[in-house]
Amino acid sequence: MTPTLIWILVALVAIGLYLSWTAGRLDRLHARIDATRAGLDAQLLRRASVAQELATSGVLDPAASIVLYEAAHAARQAEEEQREVAESELSQALRAVFGESAQVEAVREVPGGEAAAHELTEAVRRVPMARRFHNDAVGAARRLRQHRKVRWFRLAGHAPFPMAFEMDDEPPAALVDRAT
């Protein structure tokens, strides 16, 4: 009877260690989601700030300035529920304003314009990467949370189900063509 009891105890300890390891892994994935979301938020804020700065610089024509300023302002002020829509609208405004290479060249010709165009180019190129990192972390956590052992033993605790950040993040062709 003692060997059977020892084997049962060893099996229970092994199962407990495995569940603890899985819960730790899930916790690390949730921490990674928080970190990638903070990175994504920083990149989105940087893109909106650069766009707003460019819109108020007087370099662009008045109509383009208004469109770009309003979209950037809406993206910066959007509530969490409306953030994806506001950021997508900023992407569309950037493509509308900088769809032609002539507009990009006009910005580059003014004093300080080369630096502003470079900063905008970097900002619009980093947003898709940050969003991809975030969505990859969300996908990994979702896959792990779908396992039966995670659901049955409630290994996720009270953490909310991770949501991907879906938006239109296609950069303006004129900015990307010039940078490559």
Short mmCIF file of N, CA and C in Angstrom, two decimals:
data_model
loop_
_atom_site.label_atom_id
_atom_site.label_comp_id
_atom_site.label_asym_id
_atom_site.label_seq_id
_atom_site.Cartn_x
_atom_site.Cartn_y
_atom_site.Cartn_z
N MET A 1 0.82 -1.19 0.00
CA MET A 1 0.00 0.00 0.00
C MET A 1 0.86 1.25 0.00
N THR A 2 1.95 1.23 0.64
CA THR A 2 2.83 2.39 0.67
C THR A 2 3.36 2.74 -0.71
N PRO A 3 3.84 1.79 -1.54
CA PRO A 3 4.31 2.18 -2.88
C PRO A 3 3.21 2.81 -3.73
N THR A 4 1.98 2.32 -3.63
CA THR A 4 0.86 2.90 -4.39
C THR A 4 0.60 4.33 -3.94
N LEU A 5 0.62 4.55 -2.65
CA LEU A 5 0.41 5.88 -2.11
C LEU A 5 1.52 6.84 -2.54
N ILE A 6 2.75 6.34 -2.56
CA ILE A 6 3.88 7.16 -3.01
C ILE A 6 3.72 7.53 -4.47
N TRP A 7 3.32 6.58 -5.32
CA TRP A 7 3.13 6.86 -6.74
C TRP A 7 1.99 7.85 -6.97
N ILE A 8 0.95 7.74 -6.21
CA ILE A 8 -0.16 8.70 -6.33
C ILE A 8 0.31 10.09 -5.92
N LEU A 9 1.08 10.15 -4.83
CA LEU A 9 1.61 11.42 -4.37
C LEU A 9 2.56 12.04 -5.40
N VAL A 10 3.43 11.21 -6.00
CA VAL A 10 4.35 11.69 -7.04
C VAL A 10 3.56 12.20 -8.25
N ALA A 11 2.51 11.48 -8.63
CA ALA A 11 1.69 11.90 -9.78
C ALA A 11 0.99 13.23 -9.48
N LEU A 12 0.47 13.38 -8.26
CA LEU A 12 -0.19 14.64 -7.90
C LEU A 12 0.79 15.80 -7.87
N VAL A 13 1.98 15.57 -7.36
CA VAL A 13 3.00 16.62 -7.35
C VAL A 13 3.40 16.99 -8.77
N ALA A 14 3.55 15.99 -9.65
CA ALA A 14 3.91 16.26 -11.05
C ALA A 14 2.81 17.06 -11.74
N ILE A 15 1.57 16.69 -11.50
CA ILE A 15 0.46 17.43 -12.10
C ILE A 15 0.42 18.86 -11.54
N GLY A 16 0.62 19.00 -10.26
CA GLY A 16 0.65 20.34 -9.65
C GLY A 16 1.76 21.20 -10.21
N LEU A 17 2.95 20.63 -10.40
CA LEU A 17 4.07 21.37 -10.99
C LEU A 17 3.76 21.78 -12.43
N TYR A 18 3.16 20.86 -13.18
CA TYR A 18 2.81 21.17 -14.57
C TYR A 18 1.79 22.30 -14.64
N LEU A 19 0.77 22.24 -13.78
CA LEU A 19 -0.25 23.30 -13.77
C LEU A 19 0.35 24.63 -13.31
N SER A 20 1.25 24.56 -12.34
CA SER A 20 1.92 25.79 -11.89
C SER A 20 2.78 26.39 -13.00
N TRP A 21 3.49 25.54 -13.72
CA TRP A 21 4.31 26.01 -14.84
C TRP A 21 3.42 26.65 -15.91
N THR A 22 2.29 26.02 -16.21
CA THR A 22 1.37 26.56 -17.22
C THR A 22 0.80 27.90 -16.77
N ALA A 23 0.43 28.01 -15.49
CA ALA A 23 -0.10 29.27 -14.98
C ALA A 23 0.98 30.36 -15.05
N GLY A 24 2.23 30.01 -14.74
CA GLY A 24 3.32 30.97 -14.85
C GLY A 24 3.54 31.43 -16.28
N ARG A 25 3.45 30.47 -17.20
CA ARG A 25 3.60 30.81 -18.62
C ARG A 25 2.49 31.76 -19.06
N LEU A 26 1.29 31.48 -18.63
CA LEU A 26 0.16 32.35 -18.98
C LEU A 26 0.34 33.74 -18.38
N ASP A 27 0.84 33.79 -17.16
CA ASP A 27 1.10 35.08 -16.52
C ASP A 27 2.16 35.87 -17.29
N ARG A 28 3.20 35.19 -17.73
CA ARG A 28 4.25 35.86 -18.53
C ARG A 28 3.69 36.36 -19.85
N LEU A 29 2.80 35.59 -20.48
CA LEU A 29 2.17 36.04 -21.72
C LEU A 29 1.31 37.28 -21.49
N HIS A 30 0.61 37.31 -20.37
CA HIS A 30 -0.21 38.49 -20.07
C HIS A 30 0.68 39.71 -19.80
N ALA A 31 1.81 39.49 -19.15
CA ALA A 31 2.76 40.60 -18.94
C ALA A 31 3.32 41.07 -20.27
N ARG A 32 3.59 40.13 -21.17
CA ARG A 32 4.09 40.49 -22.50
C ARG A 32 3.04 41.28 -23.28
N ILE A 33 1.78 40.90 -23.13
CA ILE A 33 0.70 41.65 -23.79
C ILE A 33 0.67 43.08 -23.27
N ASP A 34 0.80 43.24 -21.96
CA ASP A 34 0.80 44.59 -21.38
C ASP A 34 1.97 45.41 -21.92
N ALA A 35 3.14 44.78 -22.03
CA ALA A 35 4.33 45.50 -22.52
C ALA A 35 4.17 45.86 -24.00
N THR A 36 3.68 44.93 -24.80
CA THR A 36 3.52 45.23 -26.23
C THR A 36 2.41 46.25 -26.45
N ARG A 37 1.40 46.25 -25.61
CA ARG A 37 0.33 47.25 -25.74
C ARG A 37 0.87 48.64 -25.40
N ALA A 38 1.72 48.70 -24.38
CA ALA A 38 2.33 49.99 -24.04
C ALA A 38 3.21 50.48 -25.19
N GLY A 39 3.94 49.56 -25.82
CA GLY A 39 4.76 49.93 -26.98
C GLY A 39 3.91 50.40 -28.15
N LEU A 40 2.81 49.70 -28.38
CA LEU A 40 1.89 50.09 -29.45
C LEU A 40 1.30 51.47 -29.17
N ASP A 41 0.86 51.68 -27.94
CA ASP A 41 0.30 52.99 -27.57
C ASP A 41 1.33 54.10 -27.77
N ALA A 42 2.58 53.83 -27.42
CA ALA A 42 3.63 54.84 -27.60
C ALA A 42 3.83 55.15 -29.08
N GLN A 43 3.84 54.13 -29.91
CA GLN A 43 4.03 54.37 -31.35
C GLN A 43 2.84 55.10 -31.97
N LEU A 44 1.64 54.75 -31.53
CA LEU A 44 0.45 55.44 -32.04
C LEU A 44 0.44 56.90 -31.60
N LEU A 45 0.83 57.15 -30.37
CA LEU A 45 0.90 58.52 -29.87
C LEU A 45 1.97 59.31 -30.62
N ARG A 46 3.10 58.67 -30.88
CA ARG A 46 4.18 59.34 -31.61
C ARG A 46 3.71 59.71 -33.02
N ARG A 47 3.04 58.76 -33.69
CA ARG A 47 2.55 59.02 -35.05
C ARG A 47 1.55 60.16 -35.05
N ALA A 48 0.62 60.16 -34.10
CA ALA A 48 -0.39 61.23 -34.04
C ALA A 48 0.26 62.56 -33.71
N SER A 49 1.26 62.56 -32.82
CA SER A 49 1.93 63.81 -32.45
C SER A 49 2.69 64.41 -33.62
N VAL A 50 3.40 63.56 -34.35
CA VAL A 50 4.15 64.05 -35.51
C VAL A 50 3.20 64.57 -36.58
N ALA A 51 2.11 63.86 -36.79
CA ALA A 51 1.13 64.31 -37.79
C ALA A 51 0.50 65.63 -37.37
N GLN A 52 0.18 65.77 -36.09
CA GLN A 52 -0.41 67.01 -35.60
C GLN A 52 0.59 68.17 -35.70
N GLU A 53 1.82 67.88 -35.38
CA GLU A 53 2.86 68.91 -35.48
C GLU A 53 3.05 69.37 -36.92
N LEU A 54 3.04 68.41 -37.83
CA LEU A 54 3.19 68.74 -39.25
C LEU A 54 1.98 69.54 -39.75
N ALA A 55 0.80 69.17 -39.26
CA ALA A 55 -0.42 69.86 -39.70
C ALA A 55 -0.44 71.31 -39.24
N THR A 56 0.16 71.60 -38.10
CA THR A 56 0.15 72.97 -37.59
C THR A 56 1.38 73.77 -38.00
N SER A 57 2.28 73.16 -38.75
CA SER A 57 3.53 73.84 -39.11
C SER A 57 3.37 74.88 -40.21
N GLY A 58 2.27 74.81 -40.96
CA GLY A 58 2.07 75.75 -42.06
C GLY A 58 2.70 75.29 -43.36
N VAL A 59 3.28 74.12 -43.38
CA VAL A 59 3.93 73.59 -44.58
C VAL A 59 2.90 73.06 -45.57
N LEU A 60 1.84 72.47 -45.05
CA LEU A 60 0.83 71.86 -45.90
C LEU A 60 -0.20 72.90 -46.31
N ASP A 61 -0.94 72.61 -47.37
CA ASP A 61 -2.01 73.51 -47.76
C ASP A 61 -3.11 73.45 -46.69
N PRO A 62 -3.95 74.48 -46.60
CA PRO A 62 -4.93 74.55 -45.51
C PRO A 62 -5.88 73.35 -45.42
N ALA A 63 -6.34 72.86 -46.54
CA ALA A 63 -7.29 71.72 -46.50
C ALA A 63 -6.60 70.48 -45.94
N ALA A 64 -5.39 70.20 -46.42
CA ALA A 64 -4.64 69.04 -45.93
C ALA A 64 -4.31 69.20 -44.46
N SER A 65 -3.97 70.41 -44.04
CA SER A 65 -3.67 70.66 -42.63
C SER A 65 -4.87 70.37 -41.74
N ILE A 66 -6.03 70.81 -42.17
CA ILE A 66 -7.24 70.60 -41.37
C ILE A 66 -7.57 69.12 -41.28
N VAL A 67 -7.52 68.42 -42.40
CA VAL A 67 -7.82 66.98 -42.41
C VAL A 67 -6.86 66.23 -41.51
N LEU A 68 -5.58 66.52 -41.65
CA LEU A 68 -4.57 65.83 -40.86
C LEU A 68 -4.66 66.18 -39.38
N TYR A 69 -4.87 67.46 -39.08
CA TYR A 69 -4.97 67.88 -37.68
C TYR A 69 -6.16 67.23 -36.98
N GLU A 70 -7.31 67.25 -37.64
CA GLU A 70 -8.52 66.69 -37.02
C GLU A 70 -8.39 65.19 -36.79
N ALA A 71 -7.80 64.49 -37.76
CA ALA A 71 -7.63 63.03 -37.60
C ALA A 71 -6.63 62.73 -36.50
N ALA A 72 -5.54 63.48 -36.44
CA ALA A 72 -4.52 63.25 -35.40
C ALA A 72 -5.08 63.60 -34.02
N HIS A 73 -5.82 64.69 -33.95
CA HIS A 73 -6.42 65.08 -32.67
C HIS A 73 -7.42 64.04 -32.20
N ALA A 74 -8.25 63.54 -33.12
CA ALA A 74 -9.24 62.51 -32.76
C ALA A 74 -8.54 61.23 -32.30
N ALA A 75 -7.43 60.89 -32.93
CA ALA A 75 -6.70 59.68 -32.53
C ALA A 75 -6.09 59.84 -31.15
N ARG A 76 -5.60 61.02 -30.84
CA ARG A 76 -5.00 61.25 -29.52
C ARG A 76 -6.04 61.30 -28.41
N GLN A 77 -7.24 61.77 -28.73
CA GLN A 77 -8.27 61.97 -27.71
C GLN A 77 -9.28 60.82 -27.63
N ALA A 78 -9.15 59.81 -28.48
CA ALA A 78 -10.16 58.75 -28.57
C ALA A 78 -10.20 57.91 -27.29
N GLU A 79 -11.41 57.55 -26.91
CA GLU A 79 -11.61 56.61 -25.81
C GLU A 79 -11.18 55.22 -26.29
N GLU A 80 -10.95 54.33 -25.36
CA GLU A 80 -10.43 52.99 -25.70
C GLU A 80 -11.34 52.25 -26.68
N GLU A 81 -12.65 52.39 -26.53
CA GLU A 81 -13.59 51.68 -27.41
C GLU A 81 -13.52 52.19 -28.85
N GLN A 82 -13.16 53.47 -29.03
CA GLN A 82 -13.13 54.08 -30.36
C GLN A 82 -11.72 54.22 -30.90
N ARG A 83 -10.74 53.73 -30.20
CA ARG A 83 -9.34 53.96 -30.57
C ARG A 83 -8.98 53.35 -31.92
N GLU A 84 -9.42 52.11 -32.16
CA GLU A 84 -9.08 51.46 -33.43
C GLU A 84 -9.62 52.23 -34.62
N VAL A 85 -10.85 52.73 -34.50
CA VAL A 85 -11.48 53.49 -35.58
C VAL A 85 -10.75 54.81 -35.79
N ALA A 86 -10.43 55.49 -34.71
CA ALA A 86 -9.75 56.79 -34.81
C ALA A 86 -8.36 56.62 -35.41
N GLU A 87 -7.64 55.58 -35.03
CA GLU A 87 -6.30 55.36 -35.58
C GLU A 87 -6.38 54.97 -37.06
N SER A 88 -7.41 54.21 -37.43
CA SER A 88 -7.60 53.88 -38.84
C SER A 88 -7.90 55.13 -39.66
N GLU A 89 -8.68 56.03 -39.10
CA GLU A 89 -9.00 57.28 -39.79
C GLU A 89 -7.75 58.15 -39.95
N LEU A 90 -6.85 58.11 -38.96
CA LEU A 90 -5.59 58.84 -39.09
C LEU A 90 -4.75 58.24 -40.21
N SER A 91 -4.73 56.92 -40.30
CA SER A 91 -3.99 56.27 -41.40
C SER A 91 -4.55 56.69 -42.75
N GLN A 92 -5.86 56.76 -42.85
CA GLN A 92 -6.49 57.18 -44.10
C GLN A 92 -6.17 58.64 -44.41
N ALA A 93 -6.17 59.48 -43.40
CA ALA A 93 -5.85 60.89 -43.60
C ALA A 93 -4.39 61.04 -44.04
N LEU A 94 -3.50 60.28 -43.43
CA LEU A 94 -2.08 60.34 -43.84
C LEU A 94 -1.91 59.89 -45.29
N ARG A 95 -2.64 58.84 -45.68
CA ARG A 95 -2.56 58.40 -47.08
C ARG A 95 -3.15 59.43 -48.02
N ALA A 96 -4.22 60.12 -47.59
CA ALA A 96 -4.83 61.14 -48.44
C ALA A 96 -3.90 62.34 -48.60
N VAL A 97 -3.27 62.76 -47.51
CA VAL A 97 -2.41 63.94 -47.57
C VAL A 97 -1.08 63.63 -48.24
N PHE A 98 -0.49 62.49 -47.91
CA PHE A 98 0.83 62.15 -48.44
C PHE A 98 0.76 61.05 -49.49
N GLY A 99 -0.33 60.97 -50.21
CA GLY A 99 -0.48 59.98 -51.27
C GLY A 99 0.40 60.29 -52.47
N GLU A 100 0.68 61.54 -52.69
CA GLU A 100 1.50 61.97 -53.82
C GLU A 100 2.89 62.34 -53.31
N SER A 101 3.89 61.98 -54.07
CA SER A 101 5.26 62.29 -53.66
C SER A 101 5.53 63.80 -53.71
N ALA A 102 4.73 64.55 -54.47
CA ALA A 102 4.91 66.01 -54.53
C ALA A 102 4.68 66.65 -53.16
N GLN A 103 3.72 66.15 -52.43
CA GLN A 103 3.44 66.69 -51.09
C GLN A 103 4.60 66.40 -50.14
N VAL A 104 5.16 65.19 -50.23
CA VAL A 104 6.30 64.83 -49.39
C VAL A 104 7.50 65.70 -49.75
N GLU A 105 7.72 65.93 -51.03
CA GLU A 105 8.84 66.77 -51.46
C GLU A 105 8.65 68.22 -51.00
N ALA A 106 7.40 68.69 -51.00
CA ALA A 106 7.13 70.06 -50.53
C ALA A 106 7.48 70.18 -49.05
N VAL A 107 7.19 69.15 -48.29
CA VAL A 107 7.54 69.17 -46.86
C VAL A 107 9.05 69.15 -46.69
N ARG A 108 9.74 68.34 -47.47
CA ARG A 108 11.20 68.20 -47.35
C ARG A 108 11.95 69.48 -47.74
N GLU A 109 11.35 70.31 -48.58
CA GLU A 109 12.04 71.50 -49.07
C GLU A 109 12.08 72.65 -48.06
N VAL A 110 11.15 72.69 -47.13
CA VAL A 110 11.14 73.78 -46.16
C VAL A 110 12.20 73.52 -45.09
N PRO A 111 12.67 74.58 -44.41
CA PRO A 111 13.65 74.38 -43.34
C PRO A 111 13.09 73.47 -42.24
N GLY A 112 13.83 72.45 -41.91
CA GLY A 112 13.40 71.48 -40.92
C GLY A 112 12.45 70.43 -41.45
N GLY A 113 12.12 70.55 -42.71
CA GLY A 113 11.17 69.63 -43.32
C GLY A 113 11.73 68.24 -43.52
N GLU A 114 13.02 68.15 -43.82
CA GLU A 114 13.64 66.84 -44.00
C GLU A 114 13.55 66.02 -42.71
N ALA A 115 13.82 66.66 -41.58
CA ALA A 115 13.73 65.97 -40.29
C ALA A 115 12.29 65.59 -39.97
N ALA A 116 11.36 66.49 -40.25
CA ALA A 116 9.94 66.21 -39.97
C ALA A 116 9.43 65.06 -40.84
N ALA A 117 9.81 65.06 -42.11
CA ALA A 117 9.40 63.97 -43.01
C ALA A 117 10.02 62.65 -42.57
N HIS A 118 11.27 62.69 -42.15
CA HIS A 118 11.93 61.47 -41.67
C HIS A 118 11.25 60.94 -40.41
N GLU A 119 10.91 61.85 -39.50
CA GLU A 119 10.25 61.44 -38.26
C GLU A 119 8.88 60.84 -38.54
N LEU A 120 8.14 61.43 -39.48
CA LEU A 120 6.84 60.89 -39.85
C LEU A 120 6.99 59.54 -40.52
N THR A 121 7.98 59.41 -41.39
CA THR A 121 8.22 58.13 -42.06
C THR A 121 8.52 57.03 -41.04
N GLU A 122 9.37 57.34 -40.09
CA GLU A 122 9.71 56.35 -39.05
C GLU A 122 8.47 56.01 -38.21
N ALA A 123 7.67 57.00 -37.91
CA ALA A 123 6.48 56.76 -37.09
C ALA A 123 5.48 55.86 -37.80
N VAL A 124 5.25 56.12 -39.09
CA VAL A 124 4.27 55.30 -39.80
C VAL A 124 4.81 53.90 -40.11
N ARG A 125 6.12 53.73 -40.12
CA ARG A 125 6.70 52.41 -40.34
C ARG A 125 6.72 51.58 -39.07
N ARG A 126 6.79 52.22 -37.91
CA ARG A 126 6.87 51.47 -36.64
C ARG A 126 5.51 51.02 -36.13
N VAL A 127 4.45 51.70 -36.50
CA VAL A 127 3.12 51.32 -36.02
C VAL A 127 2.74 49.90 -36.45
N PRO A 128 2.89 49.51 -37.72
CA PRO A 128 2.53 48.13 -38.08
C PRO A 128 3.36 47.08 -37.34
N MET A 129 4.64 47.38 -37.10
CA MET A 129 5.47 46.43 -36.36
C MET A 129 4.99 46.30 -34.92
N ALA A 130 4.71 47.40 -34.27
CA ALA A 130 4.24 47.37 -32.89
C ALA A 130 2.89 46.64 -32.79
N ARG A 131 2.03 46.89 -33.76
CA ARG A 131 0.72 46.21 -33.77
C ARG A 131 0.89 44.72 -33.99
N ARG A 132 1.81 44.34 -34.86
CA ARG A 132 2.06 42.92 -35.11
C ARG A 132 2.61 42.23 -33.85
N PHE A 133 3.54 42.88 -33.15
CA PHE A 133 4.08 42.31 -31.91
C PHE A 133 2.95 42.10 -30.89
N HIS A 134 2.11 43.12 -30.76
CA HIS A 134 1.00 43.03 -29.80
C HIS A 134 0.04 41.90 -30.19
N ASN A 135 -0.36 41.85 -31.44
CA ASN A 135 -1.31 40.84 -31.87
C ASN A 135 -0.72 39.43 -31.80
N ASP A 136 0.58 39.29 -32.02
CA ASP A 136 1.22 37.98 -31.85
C ASP A 136 1.17 37.54 -30.39
N ALA A 137 1.43 38.44 -29.47
CA ALA A 137 1.35 38.10 -28.04
C ALA A 137 -0.08 37.75 -27.65
N VAL A 138 -1.05 38.48 -28.18
CA VAL A 138 -2.45 38.19 -27.90
C VAL A 138 -2.82 36.81 -28.45
N GLY A 139 -2.36 36.50 -29.64
CA GLY A 139 -2.65 35.19 -30.24
C GLY A 139 -2.07 34.04 -29.42
N ALA A 140 -0.85 34.21 -28.93
CA ALA A 140 -0.23 33.17 -28.11
C ALA A 140 -1.01 32.96 -26.81
N ALA A 141 -1.43 34.04 -26.18
CA ALA A 141 -2.19 33.93 -24.94
C ALA A 141 -3.57 33.31 -25.20
N ARG A 142 -4.19 33.69 -26.28
CA ARG A 142 -5.50 33.11 -26.61
C ARG A 142 -5.41 31.61 -26.86
N ARG A 143 -4.37 31.20 -27.59
CA ARG A 143 -4.20 29.76 -27.85
C ARG A 143 -4.01 28.99 -26.56
N LEU A 144 -3.21 29.54 -25.65
CA LEU A 144 -3.00 28.85 -24.38
C LEU A 144 -4.27 28.85 -23.53
N ARG A 145 -5.00 29.93 -23.55
CA ARG A 145 -6.22 30.01 -22.75
C ARG A 145 -7.32 29.11 -23.27
N GLN A 146 -7.24 28.66 -24.51
CA GLN A 146 -8.26 27.78 -25.07
C GLN A 146 -8.06 26.32 -24.65
N HIS A 147 -6.90 25.98 -24.09
CA HIS A 147 -6.68 24.60 -23.65
C HIS A 147 -7.62 24.27 -22.50
N ARG A 148 -8.07 23.02 -22.47
CA ARG A 148 -9.00 22.60 -21.43
C ARG A 148 -8.42 22.76 -20.03
N LYS A 149 -7.15 22.40 -19.89
CA LYS A 149 -6.55 22.46 -18.54
C LYS A 149 -6.57 23.88 -17.99
N VAL A 150 -6.41 24.86 -18.86
CA VAL A 150 -6.43 26.26 -18.42
C VAL A 150 -7.85 26.65 -18.01
N ARG A 151 -8.82 26.21 -18.76
CA ARG A 151 -10.22 26.54 -18.43
C ARG A 151 -10.70 25.78 -17.20
N TRP A 152 -10.43 24.48 -17.14
CA TRP A 152 -10.92 23.66 -16.03
C TRP A 152 -10.34 24.10 -14.69
N PHE A 153 -9.04 24.39 -14.68
CA PHE A 153 -8.40 24.77 -13.42
C PHE A 153 -8.33 26.28 -13.23
N ARG A 154 -8.95 27.03 -14.13
CA ARG A 154 -9.03 28.49 -14.05
C ARG A 154 -7.65 29.12 -13.83
N LEU A 155 -6.72 28.68 -14.67
CA LEU A 155 -5.34 29.14 -14.52
C LEU A 155 -5.15 30.59 -14.94
N ALA A 156 -6.09 31.13 -15.69
CA ALA A 156 -5.99 32.54 -16.11
C ALA A 156 -6.42 33.48 -15.00
N GLY A 157 -7.01 32.94 -13.96
CA GLY A 157 -7.46 33.80 -12.86
C GLY A 157 -8.56 34.75 -13.31
N HIS A 158 -8.42 36.01 -12.95
CA HIS A 158 -9.43 37.02 -13.31
C HIS A 158 -8.95 37.93 -14.43
N ALA A 159 -7.90 37.52 -15.10
CA ALA A 159 -7.36 38.35 -16.19
C ALA A 159 -8.38 38.40 -17.33
N PRO A 160 -8.61 39.58 -17.89
CA PRO A 160 -9.55 39.67 -19.02
C PRO A 160 -9.01 38.95 -20.24
N PHE A 161 -9.93 38.49 -21.07
CA PHE A 161 -9.53 37.79 -22.29
C PHE A 161 -8.83 38.79 -23.20
N PRO A 162 -7.64 38.47 -23.68
CA PRO A 162 -6.88 39.45 -24.49
C PRO A 162 -7.53 39.71 -25.84
N MET A 163 -7.52 40.96 -26.22
CA MET A 163 -8.11 41.37 -27.50
C MET A 163 -7.04 41.94 -28.41
N ALA A 164 -7.10 41.56 -29.66
CA ALA A 164 -6.16 42.08 -30.65
C ALA A 164 -6.53 43.51 -30.99
N PHE A 165 -5.55 44.25 -31.49
CA PHE A 165 -5.78 45.64 -31.91
C PHE A 165 -5.85 45.63 -33.42
N GLU A 166 -7.05 45.80 -33.97
CA GLU A 166 -7.24 45.74 -35.41
C GLU A 166 -7.48 47.15 -35.94
N MET A 167 -6.64 47.56 -36.85
CA MET A 167 -6.77 48.88 -37.44
C MET A 167 -6.15 48.88 -38.83
N ASP A 168 -6.45 49.89 -39.58
CA ASP A 168 -5.83 50.12 -40.89
C ASP A 168 -4.52 50.84 -40.61
N ASP A 169 -3.40 50.16 -40.85
CA ASP A 169 -2.11 50.79 -40.55
C ASP A 169 -1.20 50.87 -41.78
N GLU A 170 -1.83 50.83 -42.95
CA GLU A 170 -1.04 50.92 -44.18
C GLU A 170 -0.45 52.33 -44.30
N PRO A 171 0.86 52.42 -44.45
CA PRO A 171 1.48 53.75 -44.53
C PRO A 171 1.26 54.39 -45.91
N PRO A 172 1.40 55.70 -45.98
CA PRO A 172 1.31 56.38 -47.28
C PRO A 172 2.41 55.90 -48.22
N ALA A 173 2.05 55.61 -49.46
CA ALA A 173 3.01 55.06 -50.41
C ALA A 173 4.17 56.02 -50.68
N ALA A 174 3.89 57.29 -50.73
CA ALA A 174 4.95 58.26 -51.04
C ALA A 174 6.01 58.31 -49.94
N LEU A 175 5.60 58.14 -48.69
CA LEU A 175 6.58 58.14 -47.60
C LEU A 175 7.41 56.87 -47.61
N VAL A 176 6.78 55.75 -47.82
CA VAL A 176 7.48 54.47 -47.78
C VAL A 176 8.40 54.32 -48.98
N ASP A 177 7.94 54.74 -50.17
CA ASP A 177 8.76 54.64 -51.38
C ASP A 177 10.04 55.46 -51.23
N ARG A 178 9.92 56.61 -50.66
CA ARG A 178 11.06 57.50 -50.52
C ARG A 178 12.07 56.94 -49.51
N ALA A 179 11.57 56.26 -48.47
CA ALA A 179 12.43 55.75 -47.40
C ALA A 179 13.21 54.52 -47.82
N THR A 180 12.67 53.72 -48.73
CA THR A 180 13.35 52.47 -49.10
C THR A 180 14.39 52.65 -50.17
#
